[in-house]
PDB file of C-alpha atoms in Angstrom:
ATOM      1  CA  GLN F1237     -29.127 -80.382  26.463  1.00 70.00           C
ATOM      2  CA  VAL F1238     -28.602 -79.880  22.995  1.00 70.00           C
ATOM      3  CA  GLN F1239     -31.434 -78.874  21.088  1.00 86.00           C
ATOM      4  CA  LEU F1240     -31.278 -78.270  16.874  1.00 94.00           C
ATOM      5  CA  VAL F1241     -34.302 -76.157  15.357  1.00 94.00           C
ATOM      6  CA  GLU F1242     -35.209 -75.978  12.545  1.00 95.00           C
ATOM      7  CA  SER F1243     -38.057 -73.482  10.144  1.00 95.00           C
ATOM      8  CA  GLY F1244     -38.033 -71.859   7.597  1.00 96.00           C
ATOM      9  CA  GLY F1245     -40.021 -75.130   5.649  1.00 95.00           C
ATOM     10  CA  GLY F1246     -42.828 -74.601   3.497  1.00 97.00           C
ATOM     11  CA  LEU F1247     -44.259 -75.170   0.092  1.00 98.00           C
ATOM     12  CA  VAL F1248     -43.315 -73.393  -2.979  1.00 98.00           C
ATOM     13  CA  GLN F1249     -43.945 -73.561  -6.417  1.00 98.00           C
ATOM     14  CA  SER F1250     -41.392 -75.733  -8.902  1.00 98.00           C
ATOM     15  CA  GLY F1251     -38.755 -72.262  -9.069  1.00 98.00           C
ATOM     16  CA  GLY F1252     -39.596 -71.375  -6.630  1.00 98.00           C
ATOM     17  CA  SER F1253     -36.543 -70.514  -3.551  1.00 98.00           C
ATOM     18  CA  LEU F1254     -36.611 -71.826  -0.090  1.00 98.00           C
ATOM     19  CA  ARG F1255     -34.210 -70.596   2.678  1.00 98.00           C
ATOM     20  CA  LEU F1256     -33.772 -73.453   5.793  1.00 98.00           C
ATOM     21  CA  SER F1257     -32.965 -72.100   9.253  1.00 98.00           C
ATOM     22  CA  CYS F1258     -31.138 -73.985  12.320  1.00 98.00           C
ATOM     23  CA  ALA F1259     -30.355 -73.104  15.397  1.00 97.00           C
ATOM     24  CA  ALA F1260     -28.044 -74.985  17.930  1.00 95.00           C
ATOM     25  CA  SER F1261     -26.766 -74.955  21.110  1.00 92.00           C
ATOM     26  CA  ARG F1262     -23.425 -73.637  21.507  1.00 90.00           C
ATOM     27  CA  ASN F1263     -21.566 -75.873  22.327  1.00 91.00           C
ATOM     28  CA  ILE F1264     -22.100 -78.450  19.756  1.00 92.00           C
ATOM     29  CA  PHE F1265     -22.070 -76.087  17.339  1.00 94.00           C
ATOM     30  CA  SER F1266     -18.904 -74.489  17.766  1.00 93.00           C
ATOM     31  CA  ARG F1267     -17.395 -78.067  17.302  1.00 94.00           C
ATOM     32  CA  SER F1268     -19.614 -79.783  14.613  1.00 96.00           C
ATOM     33  CA  THR F1269     -19.906 -79.755  11.100  1.00 97.00           C
ATOM     34  CA  MET F1270     -22.647 -79.351  10.372  1.00 98.00           C
ATOM     35  CA  GLY F1271     -25.375 -80.508   7.966  1.00 98.00           C
ATOM     36  CA  TRP F1272     -28.802 -80.614   6.395  1.00 98.00           C
ATOM     37  CA  TYR F1273     -30.342 -83.945   5.429  1.00 98.00           C
ATOM     38  CA  HIS F1274     -33.334 -85.142   3.775  1.00 98.00           C
ATOM     39  CA  GLN F1275     -36.144 -87.924   3.668  1.00 98.00           C
ATOM     40  CA  ALA F1276     -38.671 -88.512   0.923  1.00 96.00           C
ATOM     41  CA  PRO F1277     -41.283 -91.103   2.120  1.00 91.00           C
ATOM     42  CA  GLY F1278     -40.684 -94.333   1.242  1.00 94.00           C
ATOM     43  CA  LYS F1279     -36.872 -92.991   0.813  1.00 96.00           C
ATOM     44  CA  GLN F1280     -33.683 -93.910   3.485  1.00 97.00           C
ATOM     45  CA  ARG F1281     -32.863 -90.525   4.843  1.00 97.00           C
ATOM     46  CA  GLU F1282     -29.888 -88.841   2.237  1.00 98.00           C
ATOM     47  CA  LEU F1283     -27.942 -86.663   2.307  1.00 98.00           C
ATOM     48  CA  VAL F1284     -28.148 -82.758   0.147  1.00 98.00           C
ATOM     49  CA  ALA F1285     -24.701 -80.827   2.347  1.00 98.00           C
ATOM     50  CA  THR F1286     -22.547 -80.038   4.965  1.00 98.00           C
ATOM     51  CA  ILE F1287     -20.252 -77.590   6.641  1.00 98.00           C
ATOM     52  CA  THR F1288     -17.491 -77.646   8.201  1.00 97.00           C
ATOM     53  CA  LEU F1289     -16.198 -75.263  10.315  1.00 94.00           C
ATOM     54  CA  GLY F1290     -13.801 -73.800   8.715  1.00 93.00           C
ATOM     55  CA  GLY F1291     -16.108 -72.978   5.991  1.00 95.00           C
ATOM     56  CA  ASN F1292     -15.942 -76.218   3.496  1.00 97.00           C
ATOM     57  CA  ALA F1293     -19.095 -76.904   2.134  1.00 98.00           C
ATOM     58  CA  ASN F1294     -20.308 -80.132   0.353  1.00 98.00           C
ATOM     59  CA  TYR F1295     -22.863 -81.134  -1.467  1.00 98.00           C
ATOM     60  CA  ALA F1296     -25.132 -84.152  -3.179  1.00 98.00           C
ATOM     61  CA  ASP F1297     -24.933 -83.862  -7.193  1.00 98.00           C
ATOM     62  CA  SER F1298     -28.398 -83.350  -7.402  1.00 97.00           C
ATOM     63  CA  VAL F1299     -28.750 -79.437  -5.346  1.00 98.00           C
ATOM     64  CA  LYS F1300     -24.659 -78.792  -6.885  1.00 98.00           C
ATOM     65  CA  GLY F1301     -25.626 -74.991  -8.128  1.00 97.00           C
ATOM     66  CA  ARG F1302     -29.436 -75.110  -6.655  1.00 98.00           C
ATOM     67  CA  PHE F1303     -28.617 -74.835  -2.941  1.00 98.00           C
ATOM     68  CA  THR F1304     -26.172 -73.225  -0.639  1.00 98.00           C
ATOM     69  CA  ILE F1305     -25.602 -73.992   2.570  1.00 98.00           C
ATOM     70  CA  SER F1306     -23.880 -71.126   5.264  1.00 98.00           C
ATOM     71  CA  ARG F1307     -23.183 -70.660   9.195  1.00 97.00           C
ATOM     72  CA  ASP F1308     -22.923 -67.929  10.784  1.00 96.00           C
ATOM     73  CA  ASN F1309     -21.160 -69.104  13.196  1.00 93.00           C
ATOM     74  CA  ALA F1310     -21.894 -65.928  16.081  1.00 94.00           C
ATOM     75  CA  LYS F1311     -25.448 -67.318  16.209  1.00 96.00           C
ATOM     76  CA  ASN F1312     -24.580 -70.782  16.592  1.00 96.00           C
ATOM     77  CA  THR F1313     -26.448 -71.380  12.862  1.00 97.00           C
ATOM     78  CA  VAL F1314     -26.501 -73.428   9.365  1.00 98.00           C
ATOM     79  CA  PHE F1315     -28.217 -71.925   7.422  1.00 98.00           C
ATOM     80  CA  LEU F1316     -29.591 -74.415   3.875  1.00 98.00           C
ATOM     81  CA  GLU F1317     -30.657 -71.533   0.832  1.00 98.00           C
ATOM     82  CA  MET F1318     -32.322 -73.590  -2.310  1.00 98.00           C
ATOM     83  CA  ASN F1319     -33.041 -71.625  -5.355  1.00 98.00           C
ATOM     84  CA  SER F1320     -34.777 -73.985  -8.556  1.00 98.00           C
ATOM     85  CA  LEU F1321     -36.583 -76.281  -6.338  1.00 98.00           C
ATOM     86  CA  LYS F1322     -38.097 -78.921  -8.009  1.00 97.00           C
ATOM     87  CA  PRO F1323     -40.680 -81.241  -6.974  1.00 97.00           C
ATOM     88  CA  GLU F1324     -38.393 -83.944  -6.201  1.00 96.00           C
ATOM     89  CA  ASP F1325     -36.817 -82.103  -3.929  1.00 97.00           C
ATOM     90  CA  THR F1326     -40.172 -82.900  -1.810  1.00 97.00           C
ATOM     91  CA  ALA F1327     -39.381 -84.444   2.038  1.00 98.00           C
ATOM     92  CA  VAL F1328     -38.209 -83.662   5.167  1.00 98.00           C
ATOM     93  CA  TYR F1329     -35.574 -81.848   5.521  1.00 98.00           C
ATOM     94  CA  TYR F1330     -33.178 -82.722   9.413  1.00 98.00           C
ATOM     95  CA  CYS F1331     -30.482 -80.080  10.529  1.00 98.00           C
ATOM     96  CA  HIS F1332     -27.335 -82.503  11.498  1.00 98.00           C
ATOM     97  CA  ALA F1333     -24.867 -82.065  13.678  1.00 97.00           C
ATOM     98  CA  GLY F1334     -22.258 -83.526  13.960  1.00 95.00           C
ATOM     99  CA  SER F1335     -18.346 -84.676  14.849  1.00 94.00           C
ATOM    100  CA  ARG F1336     -16.331 -87.354  15.351  1.00 93.00           C
ATOM    101  CA  TRP F1337     -17.350 -87.830  18.985  1.00 91.00           C
ATOM    102  CA  TRP F1338     -20.804 -87.504  18.639  1.00 92.00           C
ATOM    103  CA  GLU F1339     -24.141 -86.380  16.904  1.00 94.00           C
ATOM    104  CA  TYR F1340     -27.653 -84.605  17.445  1.00 96.00           C
ATOM    105  CA  TRP F1341     -30.536 -84.456  14.489  1.00 96.00           C
ATOM    106  CA  GLY F1342     -33.107 -81.742  14.414  1.00 96.00           C
ATOM    107  CA  GLN F1343     -36.700 -82.832  14.481  1.00 95.00           C
ATOM    108  CA  GLY F1344     -36.899 -81.935  10.064  1.00 96.00           C
ATOM    109  CA  THR F1345     -39.664 -79.544   8.352  1.00 97.00           C
ATOM    110  CA  GLN F1346     -40.912 -80.715   5.271  1.00 97.00           C
ATOM    111  CA  VAL F1347     -41.016 -79.108   2.134  1.00 98.00           C
ATOM    112  CA  THR F1348     -42.912 -79.570  -0.300  1.00 98.00           C
ATOM    113  CA  VAL F1349     -42.499 -78.224  -4.305  1.00 98.00           C
ATOM    114  CA  SER F1350     -45.501 -77.828  -5.937  1.00 97.00           C
ATOM    115  CA  SER F1351     -45.339 -78.441  -9.878  1.00 93.00           C
TER     116      SER F1351
END
């Protein structure tokens, strides 16, 4: 059974930091590009960042220089370090595992940034 389990969301003041984690099933993690997406109320789900098996990272323009995605292949876990958070970063953040043959989503974790 594939599982993506996020943790680390919460409430933080503007300018603060949070670190999200997503633990994945080993058989999927070891063969997937991992990513984070977010969805604000009334808006579509959007890409935040992705990281390939080889460690190549890609970021949405809105988070470049503030967020860092990384993966620990020994622990089957992907992280999203979020710094200099802004109120507009408020959203549910979803972990994603994808390849040419599948995609899986986590249940989401709420991030709220107060002004």
